[in-house]
Coordinates of C-alpha atoms and ligand atoms in Angstrom, one line a residue:
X29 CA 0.0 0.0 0.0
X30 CA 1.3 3.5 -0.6
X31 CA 2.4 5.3 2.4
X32 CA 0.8 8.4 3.0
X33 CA 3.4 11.9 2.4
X34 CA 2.8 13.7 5.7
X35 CA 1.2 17.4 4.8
X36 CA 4.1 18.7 6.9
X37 CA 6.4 17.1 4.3
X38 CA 4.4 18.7 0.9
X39 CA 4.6 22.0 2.8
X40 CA 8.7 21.8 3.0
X41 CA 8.7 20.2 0.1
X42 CA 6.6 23.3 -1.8
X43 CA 8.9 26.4 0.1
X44 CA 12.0 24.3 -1.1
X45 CA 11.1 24.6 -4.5
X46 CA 9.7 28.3 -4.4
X47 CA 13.5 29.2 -2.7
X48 CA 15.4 27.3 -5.4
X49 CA 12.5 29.0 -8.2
X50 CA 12.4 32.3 -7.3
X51 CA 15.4 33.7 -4.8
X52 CA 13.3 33.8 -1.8
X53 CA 11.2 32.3 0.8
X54 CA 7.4 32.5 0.6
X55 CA 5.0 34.9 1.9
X56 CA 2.4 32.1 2.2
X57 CA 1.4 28.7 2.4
X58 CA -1.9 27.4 1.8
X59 CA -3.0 23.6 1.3
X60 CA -6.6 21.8 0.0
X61 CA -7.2 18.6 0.0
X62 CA -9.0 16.0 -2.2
X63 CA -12.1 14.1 -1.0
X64 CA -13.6 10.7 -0.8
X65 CA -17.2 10.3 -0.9
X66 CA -18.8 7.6 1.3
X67 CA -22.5 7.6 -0.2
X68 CA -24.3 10.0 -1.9
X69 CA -23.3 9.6 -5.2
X70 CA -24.7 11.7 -8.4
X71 CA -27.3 13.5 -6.0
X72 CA -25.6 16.9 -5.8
X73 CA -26.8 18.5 -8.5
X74 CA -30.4 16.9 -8.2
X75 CA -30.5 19.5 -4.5
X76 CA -29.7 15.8 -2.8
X77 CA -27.6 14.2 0.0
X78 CA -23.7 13.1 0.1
X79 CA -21.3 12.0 2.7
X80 CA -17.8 13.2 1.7
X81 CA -14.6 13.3 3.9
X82 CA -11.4 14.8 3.2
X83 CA -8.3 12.6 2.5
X84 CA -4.9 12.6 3.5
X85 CA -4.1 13.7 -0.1
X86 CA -3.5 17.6 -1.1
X87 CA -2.5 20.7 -3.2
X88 CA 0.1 22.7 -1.3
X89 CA 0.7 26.0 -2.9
X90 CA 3.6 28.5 -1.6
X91 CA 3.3 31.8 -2.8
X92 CA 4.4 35.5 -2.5
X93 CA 4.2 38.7 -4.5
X94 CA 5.7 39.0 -7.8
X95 CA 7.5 41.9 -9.8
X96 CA 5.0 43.9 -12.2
X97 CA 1.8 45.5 -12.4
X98 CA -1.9 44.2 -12.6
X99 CA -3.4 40.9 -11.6
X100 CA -1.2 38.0 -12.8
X101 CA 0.3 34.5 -11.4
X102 CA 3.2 33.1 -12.6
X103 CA 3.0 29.7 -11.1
X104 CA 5.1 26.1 -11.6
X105 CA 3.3 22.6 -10.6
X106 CA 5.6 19.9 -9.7
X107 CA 3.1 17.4 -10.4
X108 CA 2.8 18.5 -14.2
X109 CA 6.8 19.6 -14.2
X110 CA 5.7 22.9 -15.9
X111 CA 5.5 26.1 -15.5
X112 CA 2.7 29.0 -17.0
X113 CA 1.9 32.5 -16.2
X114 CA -1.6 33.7 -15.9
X115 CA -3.0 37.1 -16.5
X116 CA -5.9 37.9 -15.2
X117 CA -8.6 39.2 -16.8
X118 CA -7.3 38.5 -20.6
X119 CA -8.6 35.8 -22.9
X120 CA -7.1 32.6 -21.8
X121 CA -3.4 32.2 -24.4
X122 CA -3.4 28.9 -26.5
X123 CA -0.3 27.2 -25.2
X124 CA -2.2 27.4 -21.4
X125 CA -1.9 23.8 -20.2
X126 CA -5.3 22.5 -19.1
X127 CA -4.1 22.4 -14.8
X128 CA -3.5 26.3 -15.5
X129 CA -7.1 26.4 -16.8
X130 CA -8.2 25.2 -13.6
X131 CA -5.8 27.8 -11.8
X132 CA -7.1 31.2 -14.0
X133 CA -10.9 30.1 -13.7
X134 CA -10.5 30.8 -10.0
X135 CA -8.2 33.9 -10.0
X136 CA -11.0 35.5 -13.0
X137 CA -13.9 34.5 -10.7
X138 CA -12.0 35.6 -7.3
X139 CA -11.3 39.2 -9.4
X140 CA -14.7 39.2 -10.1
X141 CA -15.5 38.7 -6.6
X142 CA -13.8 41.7 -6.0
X143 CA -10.2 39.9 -5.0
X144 CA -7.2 41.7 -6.7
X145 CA -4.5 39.7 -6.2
X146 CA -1.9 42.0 -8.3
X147 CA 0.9 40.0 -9.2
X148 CA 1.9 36.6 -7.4
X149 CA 4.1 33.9 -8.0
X150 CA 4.0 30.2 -7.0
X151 CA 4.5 26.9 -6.8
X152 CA 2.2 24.0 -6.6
X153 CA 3.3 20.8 -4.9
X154 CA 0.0 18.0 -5.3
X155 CA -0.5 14.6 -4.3
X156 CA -4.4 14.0 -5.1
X157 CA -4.4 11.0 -8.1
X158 CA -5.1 12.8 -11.0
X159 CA -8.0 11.6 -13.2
X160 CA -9.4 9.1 -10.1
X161 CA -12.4 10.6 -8.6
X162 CA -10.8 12.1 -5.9
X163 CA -11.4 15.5 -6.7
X164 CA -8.2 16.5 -7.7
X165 CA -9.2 20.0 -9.4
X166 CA -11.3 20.7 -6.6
X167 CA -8.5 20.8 -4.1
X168 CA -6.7 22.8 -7.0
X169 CA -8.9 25.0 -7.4
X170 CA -9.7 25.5 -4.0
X171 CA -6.1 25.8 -3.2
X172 CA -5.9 28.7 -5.7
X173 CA -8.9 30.7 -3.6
X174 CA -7.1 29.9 -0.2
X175 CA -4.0 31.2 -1.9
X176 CA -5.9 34.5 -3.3
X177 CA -7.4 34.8 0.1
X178 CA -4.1 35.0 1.8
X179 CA -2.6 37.0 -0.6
X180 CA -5.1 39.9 0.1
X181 CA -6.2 38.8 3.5
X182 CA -9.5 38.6 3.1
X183 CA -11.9 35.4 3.1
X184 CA -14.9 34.2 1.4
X185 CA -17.0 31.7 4.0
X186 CA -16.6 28.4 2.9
X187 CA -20.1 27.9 1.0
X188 CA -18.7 31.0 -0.9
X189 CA -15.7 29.7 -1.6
X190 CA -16.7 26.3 -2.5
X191 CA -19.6 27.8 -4.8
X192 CA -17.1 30.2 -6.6
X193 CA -14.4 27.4 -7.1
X194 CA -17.4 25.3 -8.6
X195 CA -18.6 28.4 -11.1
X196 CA -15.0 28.9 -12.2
X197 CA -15.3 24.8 -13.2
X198 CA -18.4 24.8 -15.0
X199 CA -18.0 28.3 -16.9
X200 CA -13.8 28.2 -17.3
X201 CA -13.3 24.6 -17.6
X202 CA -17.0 23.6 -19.3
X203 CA -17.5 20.8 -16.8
X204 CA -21.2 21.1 -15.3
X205 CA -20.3 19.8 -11.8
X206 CA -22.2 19.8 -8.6
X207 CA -20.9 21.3 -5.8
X208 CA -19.8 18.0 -3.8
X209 CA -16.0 18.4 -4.6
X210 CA -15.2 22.2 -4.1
X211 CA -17.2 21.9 -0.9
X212 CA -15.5 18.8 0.5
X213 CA -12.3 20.4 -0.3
X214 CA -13.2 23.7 1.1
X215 CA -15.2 22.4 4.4
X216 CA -14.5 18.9 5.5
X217 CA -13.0 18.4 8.8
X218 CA -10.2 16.1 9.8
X219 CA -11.7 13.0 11.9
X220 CA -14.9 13.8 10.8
X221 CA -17.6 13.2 7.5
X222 CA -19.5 15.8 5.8
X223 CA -23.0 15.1 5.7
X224 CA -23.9 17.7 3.1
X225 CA -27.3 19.7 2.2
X226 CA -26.8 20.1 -1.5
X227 CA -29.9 22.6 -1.6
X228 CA -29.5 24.6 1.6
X229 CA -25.6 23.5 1.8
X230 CA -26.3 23.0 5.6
X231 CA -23.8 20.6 7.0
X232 CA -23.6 18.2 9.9
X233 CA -19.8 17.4 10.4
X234 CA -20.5 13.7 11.8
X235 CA -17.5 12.0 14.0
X236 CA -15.6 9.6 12.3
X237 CA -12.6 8.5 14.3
X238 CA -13.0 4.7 15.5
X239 CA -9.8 3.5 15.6
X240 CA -11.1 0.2 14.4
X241 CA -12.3 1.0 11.2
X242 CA -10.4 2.1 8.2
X243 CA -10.8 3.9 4.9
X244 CA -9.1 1.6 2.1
X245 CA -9.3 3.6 -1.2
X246 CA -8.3 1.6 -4.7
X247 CA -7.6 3.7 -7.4
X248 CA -8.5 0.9 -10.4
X249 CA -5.9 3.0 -12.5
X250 CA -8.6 3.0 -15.7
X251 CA -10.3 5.7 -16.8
X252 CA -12.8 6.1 -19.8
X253 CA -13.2 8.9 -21.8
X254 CA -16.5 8.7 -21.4
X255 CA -16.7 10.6 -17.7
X256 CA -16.7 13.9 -19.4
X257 CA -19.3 13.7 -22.4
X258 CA -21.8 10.8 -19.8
X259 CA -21.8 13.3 -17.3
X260 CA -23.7 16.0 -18.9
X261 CA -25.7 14.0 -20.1
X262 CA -26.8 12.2 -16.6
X263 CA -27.9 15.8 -15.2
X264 CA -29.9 16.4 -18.3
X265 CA -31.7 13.1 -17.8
X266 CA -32.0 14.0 -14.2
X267 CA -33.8 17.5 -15.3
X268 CA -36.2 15.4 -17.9
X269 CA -37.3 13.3 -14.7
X270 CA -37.9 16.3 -12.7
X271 CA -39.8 17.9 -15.0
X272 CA -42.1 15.0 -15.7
X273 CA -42.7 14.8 -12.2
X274 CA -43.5 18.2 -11.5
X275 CA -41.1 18.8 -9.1
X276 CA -38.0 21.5 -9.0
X277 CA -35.4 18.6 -8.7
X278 CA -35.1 15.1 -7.7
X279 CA -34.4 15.4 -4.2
X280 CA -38.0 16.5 -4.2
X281 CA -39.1 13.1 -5.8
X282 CA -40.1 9.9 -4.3
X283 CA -40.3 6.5 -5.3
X284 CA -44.4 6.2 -4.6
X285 CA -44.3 9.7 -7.1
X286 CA -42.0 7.4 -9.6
X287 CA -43.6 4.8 -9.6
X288 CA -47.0 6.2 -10.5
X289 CA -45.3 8.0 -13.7
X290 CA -43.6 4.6 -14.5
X291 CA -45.6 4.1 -17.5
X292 CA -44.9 7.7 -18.9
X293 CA -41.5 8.0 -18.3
X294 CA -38.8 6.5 -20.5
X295 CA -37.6 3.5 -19.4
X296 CA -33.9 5.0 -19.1
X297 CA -35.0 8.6 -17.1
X298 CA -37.1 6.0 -14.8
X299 CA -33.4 4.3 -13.9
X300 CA -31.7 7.2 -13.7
X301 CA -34.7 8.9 -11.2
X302 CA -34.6 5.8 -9.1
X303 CA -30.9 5.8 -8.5
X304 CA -31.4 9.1 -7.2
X305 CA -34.1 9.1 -5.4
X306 CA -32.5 5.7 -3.6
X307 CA -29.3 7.6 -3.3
X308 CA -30.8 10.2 -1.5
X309 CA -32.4 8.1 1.0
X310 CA -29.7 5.7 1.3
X311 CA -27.3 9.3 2.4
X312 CA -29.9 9.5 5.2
X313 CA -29.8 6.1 6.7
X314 CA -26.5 6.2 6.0
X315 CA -26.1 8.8 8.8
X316 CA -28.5 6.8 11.1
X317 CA -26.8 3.6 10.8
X318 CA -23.2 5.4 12.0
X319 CA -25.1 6.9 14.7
X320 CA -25.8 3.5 15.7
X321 CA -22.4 2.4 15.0
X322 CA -24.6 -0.5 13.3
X323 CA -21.6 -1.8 10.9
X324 CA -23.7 -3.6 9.2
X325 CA -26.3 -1.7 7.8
X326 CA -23.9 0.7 6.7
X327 CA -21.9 -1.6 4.5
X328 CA -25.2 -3.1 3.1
X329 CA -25.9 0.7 1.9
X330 CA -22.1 0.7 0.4
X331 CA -23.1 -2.4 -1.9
X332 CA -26.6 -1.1 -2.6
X333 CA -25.0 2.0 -3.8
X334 CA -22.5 0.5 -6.0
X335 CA -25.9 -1.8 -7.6
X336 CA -27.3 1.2 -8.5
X337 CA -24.8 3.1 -9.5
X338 CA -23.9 0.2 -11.8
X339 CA -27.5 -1.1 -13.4
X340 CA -29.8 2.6 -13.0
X341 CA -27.1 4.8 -13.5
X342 CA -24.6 3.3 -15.5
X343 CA -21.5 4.9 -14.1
X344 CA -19.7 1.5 -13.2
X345 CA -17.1 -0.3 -15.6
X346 CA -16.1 -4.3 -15.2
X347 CA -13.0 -2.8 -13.4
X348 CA -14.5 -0.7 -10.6
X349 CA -17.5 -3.7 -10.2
X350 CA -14.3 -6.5 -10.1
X351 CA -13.1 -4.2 -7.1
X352 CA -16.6 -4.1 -5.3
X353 CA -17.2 -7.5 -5.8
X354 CA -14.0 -9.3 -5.0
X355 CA -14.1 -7.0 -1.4
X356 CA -17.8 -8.7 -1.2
X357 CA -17.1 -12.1 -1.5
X358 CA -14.3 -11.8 1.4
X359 CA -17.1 -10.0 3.0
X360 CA -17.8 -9.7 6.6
X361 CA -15.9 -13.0 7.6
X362 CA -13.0 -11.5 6.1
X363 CA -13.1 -7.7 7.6
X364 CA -14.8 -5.9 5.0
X365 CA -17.6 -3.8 6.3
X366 CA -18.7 -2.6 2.7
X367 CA -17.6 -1.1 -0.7
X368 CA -18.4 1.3 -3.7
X369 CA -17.5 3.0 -6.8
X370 CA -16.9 7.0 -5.6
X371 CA -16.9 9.8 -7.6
X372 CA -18.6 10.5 -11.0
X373 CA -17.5 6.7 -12.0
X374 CA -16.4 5.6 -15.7
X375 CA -13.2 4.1 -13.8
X376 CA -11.4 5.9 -11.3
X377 CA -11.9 4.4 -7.5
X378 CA -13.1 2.5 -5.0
X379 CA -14.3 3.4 -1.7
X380 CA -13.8 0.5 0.9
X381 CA -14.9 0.0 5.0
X382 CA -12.5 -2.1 5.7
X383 CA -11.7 -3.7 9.8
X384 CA -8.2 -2.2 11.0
X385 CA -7.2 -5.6 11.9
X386 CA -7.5 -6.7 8.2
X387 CA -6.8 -4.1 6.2
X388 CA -3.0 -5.2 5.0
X389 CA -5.0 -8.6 4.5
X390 CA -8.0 -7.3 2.3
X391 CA -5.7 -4.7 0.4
X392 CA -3.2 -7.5 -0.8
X393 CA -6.3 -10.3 -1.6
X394 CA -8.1 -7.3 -3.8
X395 CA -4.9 -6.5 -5.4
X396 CA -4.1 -9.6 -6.1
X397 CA -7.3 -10.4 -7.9
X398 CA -7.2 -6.9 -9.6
X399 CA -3.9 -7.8 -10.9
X400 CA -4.3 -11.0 -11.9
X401 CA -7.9 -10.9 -13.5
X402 CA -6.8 -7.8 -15.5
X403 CA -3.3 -7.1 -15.8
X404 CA -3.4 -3.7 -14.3
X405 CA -1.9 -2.8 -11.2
X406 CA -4.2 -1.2 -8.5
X407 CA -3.0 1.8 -6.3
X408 CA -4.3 1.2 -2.6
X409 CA -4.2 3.7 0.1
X410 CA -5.8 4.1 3.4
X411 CA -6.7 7.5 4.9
X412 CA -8.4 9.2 8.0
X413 CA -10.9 11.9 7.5
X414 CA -8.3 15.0 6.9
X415 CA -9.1 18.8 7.4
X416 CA -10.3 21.2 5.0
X417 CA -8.7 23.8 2.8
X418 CA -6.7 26.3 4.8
X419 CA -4.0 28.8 5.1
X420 CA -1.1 27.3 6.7
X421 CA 1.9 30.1 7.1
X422 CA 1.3 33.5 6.5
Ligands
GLA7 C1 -18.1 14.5 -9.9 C2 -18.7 15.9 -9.8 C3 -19.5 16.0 -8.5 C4 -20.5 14.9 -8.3 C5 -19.8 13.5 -8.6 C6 -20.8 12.4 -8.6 O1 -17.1 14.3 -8.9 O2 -17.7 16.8 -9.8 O3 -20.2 17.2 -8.5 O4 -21.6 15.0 -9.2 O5 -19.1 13.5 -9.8 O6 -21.4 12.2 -7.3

């Protein structure tokens, strides 16, 4: 399993790099993080429920004023091993590689919000999987508000911020997300999950520290090119289903509702619509069930998740359902509490409850059959809920 880099590490690690880059020490430090999400999957934008925790996994950025005039950022991202510079409030250039996209929808949205940064310089130091559901442009492009913020020490709450990092996704990047990921990234707490109000964006940071029970994530190291072109199309079927139901948006729905319309719905808007309306409800008892601490139930709602995910909503792939099913059938008796495709799906990872005890034991049997079914080599890590976005020197 791959060891976790300690944030303290990425935060050397970034003002190394900044000194040897540009002569001198930062002014700031600011880190996000990317998210895992428990249950709740494909509700967000249908005004529904999800249970996201931050994960030991981050964007560092260093930064510190620059030389010039106007609003600009000059930054380099070890990750990508490049370097672009950014000026803000100009048509984006050509040659801009797509993480810098990410980076100047947030510095145009943050001007627009009425936060000049004039000229900055950084550096970027991530470790959020790129491409795997974790949110990894999320936590970039909430790292680049938390940097903006302590640049001109002033701070947008956190729904703010996560609902400006999500606008600068869907209008700078095209992508019509939700507002799961920036808010995870922005808001989650360390030891805790997020149970999240995707209408009202009320939250209920719900304890998550027993020492017995462990987050196993598998990144299935596939990803299908349809994620970005299925997407779109899922919330526009979503939309369809609320509309034939008279209702502003799915969350609103319920099954007895559905079930009436069956026979005037299309068959496919009917599967999508009952994913999410049992998504929604399964977020809710969910969050009853680890009140109760009843194990159990919760890991039932993990594989009921993934079935729908897989046969209504048709996000899975064989890889992500070989992952769910081989931590099924060692089950219980072997220290797996439950299991689930997160994130939008189409590859990228799993999500598994897995007993402390067994975890080495359950990570090396599922890589093994990952491996040898499929000739691709997993990445496994564990994590503990980790804390939100937030300025760390400066
Ligand atoms: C992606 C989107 C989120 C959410 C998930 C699916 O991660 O960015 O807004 O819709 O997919 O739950």
């Amino acid at each position: 399993m791959l060891p976790a880099i300690p944030l303290e590490e990425m935060v050397s690690q970034a003002k190394a790099t900044y000194l040897q880059r540009y002569g001198v020490a930062p002014q700031w430090v600011v880190m996000a993080p990317g998210r895992v999400n428990l249950i709740g999957e494909h509700t967000d934008y249908n005004d529904g429920f999800v249970m996201p925790m931050a994960i030991e996994r981050y964007v560092v950025m260093a930064a510190g004023r620059a030389e010039g005039e106007g609003d600009s950022l000059r930054v380099f991202s070890d990750a990508m091993d490049g370097e672009c510079t950014i000026p803000v409030g100009e048509p984006v250039a050509d040659d801009l590689p797509q993480w810098g996209v990410y980076v100047r929808g947030v510095l145009e949205e943050m001007k627009a919000a009425g936060f000049s940064c004039g000229p900055l310089q950084a550096v970027i130091r991530a470790n959020v999987p790129l491409g795997g559901g974790l949110s990894s442009s999320a936590a970039l492009e909430v790292a680049t508000a938390t940097m903006v913020e302590a640049a001109t020490g002033r701070s947008l709450s956190k729904p703010e911020k996560a609902k400006l990092t999500q606008r600068a996704e869907n209008i700078h990047v095209g992508m019509p997300c939700g507002i799961m990921d920036q808010f995870s990234s922005a808001a989650c707490e360390l030891d805790h999950l997020m149970q999240l109000d995707c209408r009202t964006l009320a939250t209920k940071q719900v304890p998550f520290s027993n020492p017995n029970i462990t987050v196993l994530i598998i990144n299935s190291n596939v990803k299908r090119e349809l994620a970005s072109s299925a997407y779109p199309i899922r919330r526009g079927q979503c939309e369809v289903a609320a509309k034939q139901l008279g209702v502003t948006a799915l969350r609103d729905a319920t099954m007895v509702m559905l079930n009436k319309m069956e026979s005037q719905i299309e068959e496919v808007v009917y599967r999508r619509a009952r994913h999410v309306i049992g998504e929604n409800a399964r977020v809710q008892e969910m969050a009853a069930a680890l009140e109760a601490n009843n194990w159990a139930q919760a890991g039932e709602l993990m594989y009921a998740s993934h079935d729908s995910l897989r046969d209504d909503y048709e996000v899975s792939c064989d890889e992500l359902n070989l992952l769910v099913d081989t931590a099924h059938q060692i089950g219980t008796g072997g220290g797996v509490i439950g299991s689930r495709l997160t994130g939008a799906g189409f590859g990228g990872c799993t999500v598994t409850l897995v007993e402390t005890d067994a975890v080495e034991d359950v990570a090396r049997r599922i890589g093994q059959t990952y491996q040898s079914t499929l000739n691709i080599e997993p990445t496994l890590f564990t994590t503990r809920p980790a804390a939100g976005a937030h300025i760390i020197e400066g």
